[in-house]
mmCIF file of C-alpha atoms in Angstrom:
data_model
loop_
_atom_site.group_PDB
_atom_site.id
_atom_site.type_symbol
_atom_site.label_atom_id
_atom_site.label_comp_id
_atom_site.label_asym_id
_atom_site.label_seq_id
_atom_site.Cartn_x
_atom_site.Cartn_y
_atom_site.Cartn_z
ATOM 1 C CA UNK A 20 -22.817 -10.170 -11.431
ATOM 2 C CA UNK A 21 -23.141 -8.750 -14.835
ATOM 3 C CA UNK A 22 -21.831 -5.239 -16.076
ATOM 4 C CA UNK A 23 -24.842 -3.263 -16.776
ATOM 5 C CA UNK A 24 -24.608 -1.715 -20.681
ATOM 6 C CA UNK A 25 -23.260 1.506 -20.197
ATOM 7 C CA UNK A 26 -19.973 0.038 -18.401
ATOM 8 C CA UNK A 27 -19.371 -2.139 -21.014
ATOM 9 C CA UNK A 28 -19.492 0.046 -23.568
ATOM 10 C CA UNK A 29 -17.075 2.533 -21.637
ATOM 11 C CA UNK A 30 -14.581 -0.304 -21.342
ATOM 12 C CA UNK A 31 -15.171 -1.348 -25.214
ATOM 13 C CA UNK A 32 -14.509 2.263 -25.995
ATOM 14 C CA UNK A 33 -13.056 4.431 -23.153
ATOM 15 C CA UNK A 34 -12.942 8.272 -23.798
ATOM 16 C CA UNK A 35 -10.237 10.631 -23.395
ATOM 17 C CA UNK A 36 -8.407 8.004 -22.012
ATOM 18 C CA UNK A 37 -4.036 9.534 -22.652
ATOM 19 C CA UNK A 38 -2.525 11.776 -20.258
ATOM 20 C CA UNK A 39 -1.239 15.522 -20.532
ATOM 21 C CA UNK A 40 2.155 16.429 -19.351
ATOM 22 C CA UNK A 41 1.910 17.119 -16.043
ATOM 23 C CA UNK A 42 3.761 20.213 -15.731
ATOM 24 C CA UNK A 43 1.726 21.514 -18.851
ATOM 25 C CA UNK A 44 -0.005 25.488 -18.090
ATOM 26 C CA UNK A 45 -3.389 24.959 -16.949
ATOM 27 C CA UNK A 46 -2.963 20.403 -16.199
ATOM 28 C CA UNK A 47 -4.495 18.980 -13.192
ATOM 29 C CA UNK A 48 -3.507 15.606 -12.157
ATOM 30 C CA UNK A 49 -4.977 13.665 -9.553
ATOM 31 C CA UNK A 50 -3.811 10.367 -8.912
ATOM 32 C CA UNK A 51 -5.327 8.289 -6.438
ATOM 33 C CA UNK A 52 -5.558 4.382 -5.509
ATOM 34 C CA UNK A 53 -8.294 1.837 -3.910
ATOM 35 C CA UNK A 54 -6.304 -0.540 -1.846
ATOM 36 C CA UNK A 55 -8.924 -2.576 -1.464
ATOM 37 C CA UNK A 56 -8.083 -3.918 -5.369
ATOM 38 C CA UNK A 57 -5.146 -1.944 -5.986
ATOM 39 C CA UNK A 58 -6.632 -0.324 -8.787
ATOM 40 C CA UNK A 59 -4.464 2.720 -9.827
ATOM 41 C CA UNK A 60 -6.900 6.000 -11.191
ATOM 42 C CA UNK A 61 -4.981 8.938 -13.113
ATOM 43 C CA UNK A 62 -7.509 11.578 -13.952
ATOM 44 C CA UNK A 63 -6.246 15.268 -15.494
ATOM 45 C CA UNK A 64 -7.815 18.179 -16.271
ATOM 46 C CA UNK A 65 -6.763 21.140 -18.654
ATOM 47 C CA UNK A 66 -8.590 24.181 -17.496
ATOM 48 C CA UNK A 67 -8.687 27.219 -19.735
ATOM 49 C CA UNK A 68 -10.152 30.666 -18.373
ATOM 50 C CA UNK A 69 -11.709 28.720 -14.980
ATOM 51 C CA UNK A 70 -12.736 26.235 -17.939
ATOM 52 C CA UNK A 71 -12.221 22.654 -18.307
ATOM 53 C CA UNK A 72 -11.617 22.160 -21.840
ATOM 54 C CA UNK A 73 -10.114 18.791 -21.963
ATOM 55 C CA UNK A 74 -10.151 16.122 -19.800
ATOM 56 C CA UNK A 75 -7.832 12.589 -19.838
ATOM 57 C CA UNK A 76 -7.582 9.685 -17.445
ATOM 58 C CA UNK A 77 -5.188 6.283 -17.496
ATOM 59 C CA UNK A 78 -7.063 4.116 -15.167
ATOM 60 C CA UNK A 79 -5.483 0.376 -14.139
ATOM 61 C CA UNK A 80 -8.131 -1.476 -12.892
ATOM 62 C CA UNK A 81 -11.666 -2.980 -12.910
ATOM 63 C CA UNK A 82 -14.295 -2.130 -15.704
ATOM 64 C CA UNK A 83 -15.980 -0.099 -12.978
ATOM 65 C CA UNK A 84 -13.072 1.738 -12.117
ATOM 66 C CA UNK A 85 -12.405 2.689 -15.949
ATOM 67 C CA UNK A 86 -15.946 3.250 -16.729
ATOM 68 C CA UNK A 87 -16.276 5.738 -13.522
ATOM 69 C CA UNK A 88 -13.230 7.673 -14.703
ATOM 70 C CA UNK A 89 -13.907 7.420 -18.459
ATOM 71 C CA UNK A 90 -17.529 8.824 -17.690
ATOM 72 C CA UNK A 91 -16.151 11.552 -15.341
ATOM 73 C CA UNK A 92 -13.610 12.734 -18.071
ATOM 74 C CA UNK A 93 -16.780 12.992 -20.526
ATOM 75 C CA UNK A 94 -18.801 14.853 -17.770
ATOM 76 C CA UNK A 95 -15.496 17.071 -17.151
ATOM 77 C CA UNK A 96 -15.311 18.660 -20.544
ATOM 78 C CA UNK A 97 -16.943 21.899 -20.730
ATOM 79 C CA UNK A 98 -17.564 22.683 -17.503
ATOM 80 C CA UNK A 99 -16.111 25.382 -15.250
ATOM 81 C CA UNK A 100 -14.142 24.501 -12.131
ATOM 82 C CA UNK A 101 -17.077 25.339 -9.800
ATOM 83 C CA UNK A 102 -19.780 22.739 -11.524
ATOM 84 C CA UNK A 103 -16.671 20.211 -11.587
ATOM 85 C CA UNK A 104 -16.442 20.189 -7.558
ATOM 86 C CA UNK A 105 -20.319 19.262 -7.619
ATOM 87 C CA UNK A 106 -19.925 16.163 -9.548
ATOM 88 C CA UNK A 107 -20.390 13.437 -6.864
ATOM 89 C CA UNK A 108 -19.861 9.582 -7.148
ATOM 90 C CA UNK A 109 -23.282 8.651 -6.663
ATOM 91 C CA UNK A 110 -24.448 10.416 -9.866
ATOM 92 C CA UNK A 111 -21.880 7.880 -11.683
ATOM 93 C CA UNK A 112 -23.393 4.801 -9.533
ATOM 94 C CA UNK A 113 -26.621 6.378 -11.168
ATOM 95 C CA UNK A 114 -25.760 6.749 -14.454
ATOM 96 C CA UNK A 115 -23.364 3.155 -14.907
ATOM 97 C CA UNK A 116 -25.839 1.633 -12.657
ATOM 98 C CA UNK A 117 -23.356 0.090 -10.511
ATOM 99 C CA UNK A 118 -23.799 -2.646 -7.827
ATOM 100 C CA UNK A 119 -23.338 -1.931 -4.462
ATOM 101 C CA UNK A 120 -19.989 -4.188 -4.416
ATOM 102 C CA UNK A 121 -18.744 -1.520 -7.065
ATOM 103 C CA UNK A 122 -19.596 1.318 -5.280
ATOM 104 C CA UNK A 123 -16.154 2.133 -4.703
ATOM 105 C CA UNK A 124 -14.712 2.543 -8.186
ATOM 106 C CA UNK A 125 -17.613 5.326 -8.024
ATOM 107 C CA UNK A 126 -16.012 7.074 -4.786
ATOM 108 C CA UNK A 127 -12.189 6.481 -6.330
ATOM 109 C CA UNK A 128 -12.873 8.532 -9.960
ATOM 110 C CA UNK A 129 -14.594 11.233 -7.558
ATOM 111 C CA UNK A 130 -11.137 11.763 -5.375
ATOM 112 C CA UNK A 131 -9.450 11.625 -8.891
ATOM 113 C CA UNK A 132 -11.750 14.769 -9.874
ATOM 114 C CA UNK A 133 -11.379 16.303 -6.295
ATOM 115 C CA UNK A 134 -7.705 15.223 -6.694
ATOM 116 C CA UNK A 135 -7.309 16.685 -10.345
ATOM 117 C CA UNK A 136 -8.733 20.094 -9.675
ATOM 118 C CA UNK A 137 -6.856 20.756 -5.837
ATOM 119 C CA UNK A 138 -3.489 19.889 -8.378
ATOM 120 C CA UNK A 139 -4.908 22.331 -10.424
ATOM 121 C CA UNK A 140 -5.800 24.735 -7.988
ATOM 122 C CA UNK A 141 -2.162 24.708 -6.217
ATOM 123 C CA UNK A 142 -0.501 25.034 -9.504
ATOM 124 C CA UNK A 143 -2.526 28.105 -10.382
ATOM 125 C CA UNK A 144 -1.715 29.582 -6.737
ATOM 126 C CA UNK A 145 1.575 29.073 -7.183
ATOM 127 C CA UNK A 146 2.193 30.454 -10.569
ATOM 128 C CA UNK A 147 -0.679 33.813 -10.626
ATOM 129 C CA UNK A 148 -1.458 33.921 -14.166
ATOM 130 C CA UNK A 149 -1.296 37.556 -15.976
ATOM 131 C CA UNK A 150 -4.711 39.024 -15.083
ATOM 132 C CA UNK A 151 -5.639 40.968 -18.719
ATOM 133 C CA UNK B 14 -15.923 -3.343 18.824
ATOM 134 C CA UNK B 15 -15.894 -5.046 22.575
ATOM 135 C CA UNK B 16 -18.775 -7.053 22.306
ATOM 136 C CA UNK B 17 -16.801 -8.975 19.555
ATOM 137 C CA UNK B 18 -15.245 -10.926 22.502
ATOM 138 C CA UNK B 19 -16.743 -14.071 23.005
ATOM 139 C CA UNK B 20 -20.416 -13.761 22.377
ATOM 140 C CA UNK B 21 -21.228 -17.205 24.580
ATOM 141 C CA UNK B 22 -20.181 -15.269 27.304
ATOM 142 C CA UNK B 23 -21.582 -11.914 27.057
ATOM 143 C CA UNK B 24 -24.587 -12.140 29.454
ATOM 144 C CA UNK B 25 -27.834 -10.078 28.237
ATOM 145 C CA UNK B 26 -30.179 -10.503 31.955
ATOM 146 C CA UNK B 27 -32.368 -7.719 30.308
ATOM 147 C CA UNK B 28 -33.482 -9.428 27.088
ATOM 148 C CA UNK B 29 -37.123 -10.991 27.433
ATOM 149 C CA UNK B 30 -37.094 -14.606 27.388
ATOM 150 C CA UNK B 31 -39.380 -15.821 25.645
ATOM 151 C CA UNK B 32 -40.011 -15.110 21.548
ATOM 152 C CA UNK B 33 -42.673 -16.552 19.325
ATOM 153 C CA UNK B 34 -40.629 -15.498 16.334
ATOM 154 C CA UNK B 35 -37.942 -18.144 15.871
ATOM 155 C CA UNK B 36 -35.620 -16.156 13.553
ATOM 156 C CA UNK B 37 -35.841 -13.789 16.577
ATOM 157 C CA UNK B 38 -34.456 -16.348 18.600
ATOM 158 C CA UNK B 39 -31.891 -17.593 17.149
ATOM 159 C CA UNK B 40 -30.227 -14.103 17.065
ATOM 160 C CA UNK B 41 -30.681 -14.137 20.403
ATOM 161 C CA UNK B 42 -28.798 -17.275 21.206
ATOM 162 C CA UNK B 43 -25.467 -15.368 21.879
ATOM 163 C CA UNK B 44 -26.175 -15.114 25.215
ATOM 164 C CA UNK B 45 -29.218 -17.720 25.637
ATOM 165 C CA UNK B 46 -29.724 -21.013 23.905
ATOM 166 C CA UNK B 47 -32.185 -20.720 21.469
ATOM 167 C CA UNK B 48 -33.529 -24.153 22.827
ATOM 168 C CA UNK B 49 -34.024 -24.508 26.453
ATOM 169 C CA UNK B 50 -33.533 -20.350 27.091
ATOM 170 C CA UNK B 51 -30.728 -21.182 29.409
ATOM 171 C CA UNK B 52 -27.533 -18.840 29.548
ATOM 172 C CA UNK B 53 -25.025 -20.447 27.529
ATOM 173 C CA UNK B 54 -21.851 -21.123 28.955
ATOM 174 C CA UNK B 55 -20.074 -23.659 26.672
ATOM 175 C CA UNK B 56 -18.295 -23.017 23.597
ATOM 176 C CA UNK B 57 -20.637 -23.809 21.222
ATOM 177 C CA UNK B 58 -23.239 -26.194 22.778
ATOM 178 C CA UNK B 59 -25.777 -25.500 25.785
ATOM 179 C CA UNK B 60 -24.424 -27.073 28.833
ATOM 180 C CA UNK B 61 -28.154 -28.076 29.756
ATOM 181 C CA UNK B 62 -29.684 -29.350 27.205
ATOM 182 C CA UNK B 63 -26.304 -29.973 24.418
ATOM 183 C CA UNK B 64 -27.784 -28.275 21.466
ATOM 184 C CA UNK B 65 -25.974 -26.993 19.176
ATOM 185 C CA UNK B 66 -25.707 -23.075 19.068
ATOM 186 C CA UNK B 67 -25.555 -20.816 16.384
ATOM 187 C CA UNK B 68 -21.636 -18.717 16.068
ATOM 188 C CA UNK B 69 -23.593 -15.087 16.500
ATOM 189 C CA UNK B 70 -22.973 -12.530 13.482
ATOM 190 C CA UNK B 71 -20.885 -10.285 15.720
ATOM 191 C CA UNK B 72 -18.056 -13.503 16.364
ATOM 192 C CA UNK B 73 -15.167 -12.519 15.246
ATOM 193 C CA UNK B 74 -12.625 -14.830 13.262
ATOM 194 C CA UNK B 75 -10.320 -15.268 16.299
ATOM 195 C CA UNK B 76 -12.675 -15.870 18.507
ATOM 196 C CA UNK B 77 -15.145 -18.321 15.909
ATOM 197 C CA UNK B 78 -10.993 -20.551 15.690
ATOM 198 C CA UNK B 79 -10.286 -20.270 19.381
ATOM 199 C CA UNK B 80 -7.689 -18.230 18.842
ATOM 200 C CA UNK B 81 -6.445 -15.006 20.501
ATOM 201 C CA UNK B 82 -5.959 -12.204 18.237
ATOM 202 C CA UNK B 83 -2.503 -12.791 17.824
ATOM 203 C CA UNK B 84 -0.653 -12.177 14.164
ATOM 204 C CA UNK B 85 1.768 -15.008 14.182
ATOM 205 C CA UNK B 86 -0.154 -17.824 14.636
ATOM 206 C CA UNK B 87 0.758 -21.822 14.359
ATOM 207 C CA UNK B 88 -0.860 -23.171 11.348
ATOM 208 C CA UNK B 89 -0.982 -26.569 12.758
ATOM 209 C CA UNK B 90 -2.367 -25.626 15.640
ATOM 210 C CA UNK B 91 -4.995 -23.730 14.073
ATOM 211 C CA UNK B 92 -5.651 -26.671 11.350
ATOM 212 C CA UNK B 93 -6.223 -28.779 14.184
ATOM 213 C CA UNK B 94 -8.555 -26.525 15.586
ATOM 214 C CA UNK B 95 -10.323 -25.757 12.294
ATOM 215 C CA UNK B 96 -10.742 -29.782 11.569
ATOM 216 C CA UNK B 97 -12.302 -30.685 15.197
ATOM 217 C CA UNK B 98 -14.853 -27.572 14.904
ATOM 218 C CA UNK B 99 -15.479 -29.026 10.977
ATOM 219 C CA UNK B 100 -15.869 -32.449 12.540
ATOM 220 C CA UNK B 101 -18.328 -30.584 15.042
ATOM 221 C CA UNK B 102 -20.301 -28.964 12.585
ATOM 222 C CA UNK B 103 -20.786 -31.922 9.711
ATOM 223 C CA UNK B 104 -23.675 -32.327 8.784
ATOM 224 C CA UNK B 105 -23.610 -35.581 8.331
ATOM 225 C CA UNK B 106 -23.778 -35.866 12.600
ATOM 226 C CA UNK B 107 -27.070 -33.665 12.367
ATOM 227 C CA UNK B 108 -29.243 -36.052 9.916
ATOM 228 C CA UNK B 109 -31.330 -37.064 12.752
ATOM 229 C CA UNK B 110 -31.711 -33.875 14.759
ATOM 230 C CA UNK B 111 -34.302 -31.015 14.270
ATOM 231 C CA UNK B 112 -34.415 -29.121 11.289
ATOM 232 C CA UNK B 113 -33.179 -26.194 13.664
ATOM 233 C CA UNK B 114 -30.101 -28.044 14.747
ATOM 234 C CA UNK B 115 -29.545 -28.871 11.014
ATOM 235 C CA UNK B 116 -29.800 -25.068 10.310
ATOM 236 C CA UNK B 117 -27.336 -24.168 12.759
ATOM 237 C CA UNK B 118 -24.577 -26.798 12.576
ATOM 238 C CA UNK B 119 -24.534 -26.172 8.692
ATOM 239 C CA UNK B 120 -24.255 -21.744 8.966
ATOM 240 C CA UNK B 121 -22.026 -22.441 11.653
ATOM 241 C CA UNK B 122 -19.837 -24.847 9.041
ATOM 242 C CA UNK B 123 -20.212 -21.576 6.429
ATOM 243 C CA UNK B 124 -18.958 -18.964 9.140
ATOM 244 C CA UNK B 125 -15.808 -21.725 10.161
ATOM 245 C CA UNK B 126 -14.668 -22.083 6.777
ATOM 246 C CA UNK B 127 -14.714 -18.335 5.699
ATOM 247 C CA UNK B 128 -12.794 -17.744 9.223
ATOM 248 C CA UNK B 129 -10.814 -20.185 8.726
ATOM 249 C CA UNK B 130 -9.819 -19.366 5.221
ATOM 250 C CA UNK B 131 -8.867 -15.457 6.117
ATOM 251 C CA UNK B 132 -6.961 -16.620 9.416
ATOM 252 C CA UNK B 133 -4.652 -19.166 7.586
ATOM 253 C CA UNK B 134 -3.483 -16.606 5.167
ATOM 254 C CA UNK B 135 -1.045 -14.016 7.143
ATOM 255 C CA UNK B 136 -2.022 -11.227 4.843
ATOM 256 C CA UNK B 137 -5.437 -11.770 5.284
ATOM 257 C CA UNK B 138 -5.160 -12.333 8.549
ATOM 258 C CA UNK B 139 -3.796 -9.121 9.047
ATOM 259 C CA UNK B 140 -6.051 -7.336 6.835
ATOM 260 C CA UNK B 141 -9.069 -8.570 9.042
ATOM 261 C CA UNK B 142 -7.400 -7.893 12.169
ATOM 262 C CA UNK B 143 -6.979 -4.040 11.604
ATOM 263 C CA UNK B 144 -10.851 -4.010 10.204
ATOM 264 C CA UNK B 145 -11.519 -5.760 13.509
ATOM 265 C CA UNK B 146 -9.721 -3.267 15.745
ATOM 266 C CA UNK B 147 -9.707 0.089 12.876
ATOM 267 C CA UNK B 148 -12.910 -0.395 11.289
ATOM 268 C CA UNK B 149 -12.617 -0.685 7.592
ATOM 269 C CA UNK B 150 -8.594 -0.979 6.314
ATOM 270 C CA UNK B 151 -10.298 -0.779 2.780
ATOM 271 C CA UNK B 152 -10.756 3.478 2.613
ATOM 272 C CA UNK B 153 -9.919 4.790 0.019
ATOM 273 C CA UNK B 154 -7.223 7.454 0.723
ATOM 274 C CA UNK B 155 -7.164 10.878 -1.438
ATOM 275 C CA UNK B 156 -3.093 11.096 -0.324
ATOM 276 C CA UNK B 157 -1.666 8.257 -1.544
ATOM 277 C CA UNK B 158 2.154 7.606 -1.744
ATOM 278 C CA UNK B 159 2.672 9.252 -4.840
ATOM 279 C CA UNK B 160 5.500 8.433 -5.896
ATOM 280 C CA UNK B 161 4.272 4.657 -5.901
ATOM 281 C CA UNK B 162 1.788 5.503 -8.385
ATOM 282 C CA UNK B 163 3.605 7.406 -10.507
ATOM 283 C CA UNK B 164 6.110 4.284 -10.785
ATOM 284 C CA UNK B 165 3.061 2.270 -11.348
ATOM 285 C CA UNK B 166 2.007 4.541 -14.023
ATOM 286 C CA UNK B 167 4.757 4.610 -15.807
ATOM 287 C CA UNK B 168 5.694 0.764 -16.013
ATOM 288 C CA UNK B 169 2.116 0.248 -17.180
ATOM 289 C CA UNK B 170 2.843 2.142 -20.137
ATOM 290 C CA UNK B 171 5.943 0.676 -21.072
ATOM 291 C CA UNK B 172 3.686 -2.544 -20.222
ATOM 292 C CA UNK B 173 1.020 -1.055 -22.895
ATOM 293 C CA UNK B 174 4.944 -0.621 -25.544
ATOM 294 C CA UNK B 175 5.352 -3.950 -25.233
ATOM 295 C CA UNK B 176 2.304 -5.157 -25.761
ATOM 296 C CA UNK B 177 1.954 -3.046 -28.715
ATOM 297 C CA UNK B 178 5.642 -3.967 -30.020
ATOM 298 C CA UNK B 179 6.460 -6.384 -32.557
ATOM 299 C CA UNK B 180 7.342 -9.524 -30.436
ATOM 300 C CA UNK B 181 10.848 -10.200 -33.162
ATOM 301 C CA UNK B 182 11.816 -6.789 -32.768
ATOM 302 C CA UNK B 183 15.028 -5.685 -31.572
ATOM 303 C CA UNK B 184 12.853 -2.952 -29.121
ATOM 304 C CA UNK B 185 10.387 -5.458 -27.765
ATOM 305 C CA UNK B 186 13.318 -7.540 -26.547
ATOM 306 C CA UNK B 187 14.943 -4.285 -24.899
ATOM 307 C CA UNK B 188 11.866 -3.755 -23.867
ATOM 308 C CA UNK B 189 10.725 -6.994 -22.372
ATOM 309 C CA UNK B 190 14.724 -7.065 -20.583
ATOM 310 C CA UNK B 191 13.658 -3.967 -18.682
ATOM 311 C CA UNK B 192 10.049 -5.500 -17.414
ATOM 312 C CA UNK B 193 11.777 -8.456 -16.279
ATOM 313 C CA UNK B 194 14.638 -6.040 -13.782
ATOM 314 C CA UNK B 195 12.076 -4.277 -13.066
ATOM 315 C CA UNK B 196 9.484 -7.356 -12.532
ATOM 316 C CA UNK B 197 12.315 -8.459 -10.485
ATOM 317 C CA UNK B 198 12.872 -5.315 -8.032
ATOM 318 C CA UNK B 199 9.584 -4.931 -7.908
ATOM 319 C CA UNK B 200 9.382 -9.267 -5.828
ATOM 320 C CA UNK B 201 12.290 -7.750 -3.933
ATOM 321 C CA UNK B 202 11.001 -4.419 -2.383
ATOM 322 C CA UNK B 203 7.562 -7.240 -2.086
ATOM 323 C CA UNK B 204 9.974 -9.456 0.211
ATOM 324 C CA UNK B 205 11.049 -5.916 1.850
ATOM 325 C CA UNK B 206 7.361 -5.538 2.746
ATOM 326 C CA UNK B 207 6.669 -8.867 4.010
ATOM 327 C CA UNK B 208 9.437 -9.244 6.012
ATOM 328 C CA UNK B 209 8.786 -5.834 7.813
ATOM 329 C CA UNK B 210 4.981 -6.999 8.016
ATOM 330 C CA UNK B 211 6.582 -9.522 9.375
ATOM 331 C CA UNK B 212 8.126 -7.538 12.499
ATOM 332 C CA UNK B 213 4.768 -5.359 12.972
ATOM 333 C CA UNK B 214 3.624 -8.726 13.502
ATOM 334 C CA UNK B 215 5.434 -10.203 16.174
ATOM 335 C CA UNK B 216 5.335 -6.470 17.354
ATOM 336 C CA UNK B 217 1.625 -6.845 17.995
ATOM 337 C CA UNK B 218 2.163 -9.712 19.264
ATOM 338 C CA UNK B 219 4.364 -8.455 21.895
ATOM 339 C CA UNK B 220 1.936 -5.618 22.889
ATOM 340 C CA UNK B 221 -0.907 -8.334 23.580
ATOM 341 C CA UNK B 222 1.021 -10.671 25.566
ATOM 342 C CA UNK B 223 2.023 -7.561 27.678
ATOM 343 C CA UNK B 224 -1.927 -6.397 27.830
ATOM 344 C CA UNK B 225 -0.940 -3.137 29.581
ATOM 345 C CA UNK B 226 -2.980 -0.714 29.011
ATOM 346 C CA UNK B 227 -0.881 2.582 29.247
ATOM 347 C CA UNK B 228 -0.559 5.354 27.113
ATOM 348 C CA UNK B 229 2.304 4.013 25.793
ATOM 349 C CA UNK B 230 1.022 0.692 24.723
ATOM 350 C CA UNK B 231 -1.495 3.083 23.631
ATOM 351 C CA UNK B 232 0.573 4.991 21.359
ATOM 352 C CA UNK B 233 2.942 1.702 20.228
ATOM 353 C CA UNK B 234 -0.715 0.234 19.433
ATOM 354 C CA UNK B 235 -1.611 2.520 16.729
ATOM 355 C CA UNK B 236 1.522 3.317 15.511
ATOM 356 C CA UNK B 237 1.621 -0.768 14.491
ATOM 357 C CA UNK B 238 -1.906 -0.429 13.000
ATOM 358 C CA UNK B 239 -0.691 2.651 10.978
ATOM 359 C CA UNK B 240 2.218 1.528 9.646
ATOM 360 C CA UNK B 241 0.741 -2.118 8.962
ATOM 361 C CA UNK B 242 -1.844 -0.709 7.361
ATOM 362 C CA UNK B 243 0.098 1.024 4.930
ATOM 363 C CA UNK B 244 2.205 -1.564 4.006
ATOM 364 C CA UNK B 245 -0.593 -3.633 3.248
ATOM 365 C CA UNK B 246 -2.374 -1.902 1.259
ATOM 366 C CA UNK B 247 1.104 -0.655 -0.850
ATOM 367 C CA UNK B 248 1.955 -4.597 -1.045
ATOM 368 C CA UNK B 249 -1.616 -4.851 -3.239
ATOM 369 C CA UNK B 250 -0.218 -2.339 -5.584
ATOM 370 C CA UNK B 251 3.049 -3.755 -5.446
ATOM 371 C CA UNK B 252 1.534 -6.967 -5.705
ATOM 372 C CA UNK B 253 -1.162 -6.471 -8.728
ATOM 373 C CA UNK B 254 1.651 -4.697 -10.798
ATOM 374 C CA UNK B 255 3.783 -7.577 -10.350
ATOM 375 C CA UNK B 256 1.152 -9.836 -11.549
ATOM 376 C CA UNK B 257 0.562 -7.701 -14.379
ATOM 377 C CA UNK B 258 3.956 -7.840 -15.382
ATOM 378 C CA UNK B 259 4.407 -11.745 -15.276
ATOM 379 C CA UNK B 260 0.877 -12.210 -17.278
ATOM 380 C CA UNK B 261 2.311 -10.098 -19.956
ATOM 381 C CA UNK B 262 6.464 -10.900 -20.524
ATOM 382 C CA UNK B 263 6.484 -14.529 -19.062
#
């Protein structure tokens, strides 16, 4: 089985891959695992006025599993909170073209998003920003 | 899951007998051989007219090795096993049979191996067992023990230092000291695992030589599937970052 193109060249050159600090105003982190390989997904999210303005991930794993959560950081940045929770893994099987045996890296960088903004979420609920 | 018992057995009176399709009929041979349409009683051959029959997709490791689905089980016994069904199977004693019997002997030596492969490994035997009675062990879980990854996390990135360090350096030698206790705690809490795997093992074990079926054998059933199955799949993270560790400092 070959790598199509586009997973390659997110391996080659992986955005926005780093971390935030995770107690950092406004970070999401969602951490989550496949123990089918035991590859290890961090994906975070800085969110700015219901925002996402910046977007990291470490992912330990596959090339699937750090394309999928390099291209989900990409597709993070920019978007609010609401078109975030729509992103779903098959549009990453779509876009990386991924083989049905790689489906999973797919379904592990969406929990990392799902993860990343119910972190966020919580964080925000538990510390009510000042309203101006 | 039930009709993963033994599929020679399982008696299908309702299925139409006769098939012009032959593909058709040789998924059909779980219950009928494929040759003389005769319920098939034997292991693997028709008692009337000794052809060989095909192990049906829905045969499940234990079952394809003899075997009950028991955790700790004797690798001799089981080699033995494997070697007389190999010895069954060669192809070598199908040369002059029907292309159909040659079809059959040599799937049936594919599906022997595979079991036999994933049965002789305890891990993997283990693994397939809760598929077999759970359904996939493989999710992928949004709650995952934190704390593990976190740990994982962060000895990747002092992984990622040393990597990046000078290798004469005074730091990449502090550095590479700390992998190696950690590379070290990291095979003992493994051994932890294993040896509590171990237990839920011979716990399992326990519960099917008992074969009650209570609510309590009930309850003691899935609390060994739970708990096996997250050790397992916590030993593969365990396990990978251990291999990581010993690519990159040994």
């Amino acid at each position: 089985m070959a790598y199509s193109d586009k997973v390659v060249d997110h391996f080659n050159n992986p955005r926005n891959m780093g971390s935030f600090k995770k107690d950092e105003e406004g970070v999401g982190t969602g951490m989550v695992g496949a123990p089918e390989c035991g590859d290890v997904m961090k994906l975070q999210i800085k969110v700015q006025n219901d925002t996402i303005v910046d977007a990291k991930f470490k992912t330990f794993g596959c090339g699937s599993a750090i394309a999928s959560s390099s291209l989900a950081t990409e597709w993070l940045k920019g978007k609010k909170i609401g078109e975030a929770q729509k992103i779903k893994n098959t549009d990453i099987v779509q876009e990386l073209n991924l083989p049905p045996v790689k489906i999973h890296c797919s379904v592990l960088a969406e929990d990392a998003i799902k993860a990343a903004l119910a972190d966020y979420q919580k964080k925000a609920d538990e510390q009510p920003v000042d309203v101006k | 899951m039930a009709q993963t018992s033994c599929p020679f057995l399982l008696m299908d009176h309702d299925q139409p007998s006769t098939h012009s399709d032959p593909h058709r009929q040789l998924q059909m041979a779980r219950s009928m051989c494929w040759h003389c349409q005769s319920e098939v009683t034997g292991e693997y051959f028709c008692e009337r007219c000794v052809k060989v029959q095909p192990v049906s997709k829905e045969t499940d490791y234990f079952t394809c090795l003899g075997s009950p689905r028991r955790l700790t089980l004797d690798p001799k016994k089981l080699e033995a096993k494997f070697y007389e069904l190999s010895r069954t199977f060669h192809p070598d004693f199908y040369q002059t049979k029907s292309t159909e019997e040659q079809t059959i002997s040599l799937s049936n030596a594919a599906v022997l191996n595979t079991a036999y492969r994933t049965l002789r490994d305890p891990i993997q035997r283990a693994e397939y067992l809760l598929a077999l009675e759970t359904g996939s062990v493989k999710d992928i879980r949004t709650s995952p023990p934190a704390d593990l990854f976190e740990e994982i996390l962060e000895l990747q990135d002092t992984l990622e230092e040393y990597r990046a360090s000078d290798r004469g350096s005074d730091q990449s030698h502090r550095i590479r000291v700390t992998l190696q206790t950690e590379e070290e705690a990291l095979e003992r809490r493994k051994e932890e695992m294993e040896s509590q795997l171990r237990r839920l093992f011979a716990d399992w074990d326990k519960l099917q030589d008992a074969g009650e079926v209570t609510s309590a054998a009930r309850a003691e059933r899935d609390r060994i599937l739970k708990q096996m199955r997250d050790l397992l799949s916590h030993r593969t993270y365990i396990n990978n970052i251990i291999n990581d560790l010993a690519a990159t400092i040994n």
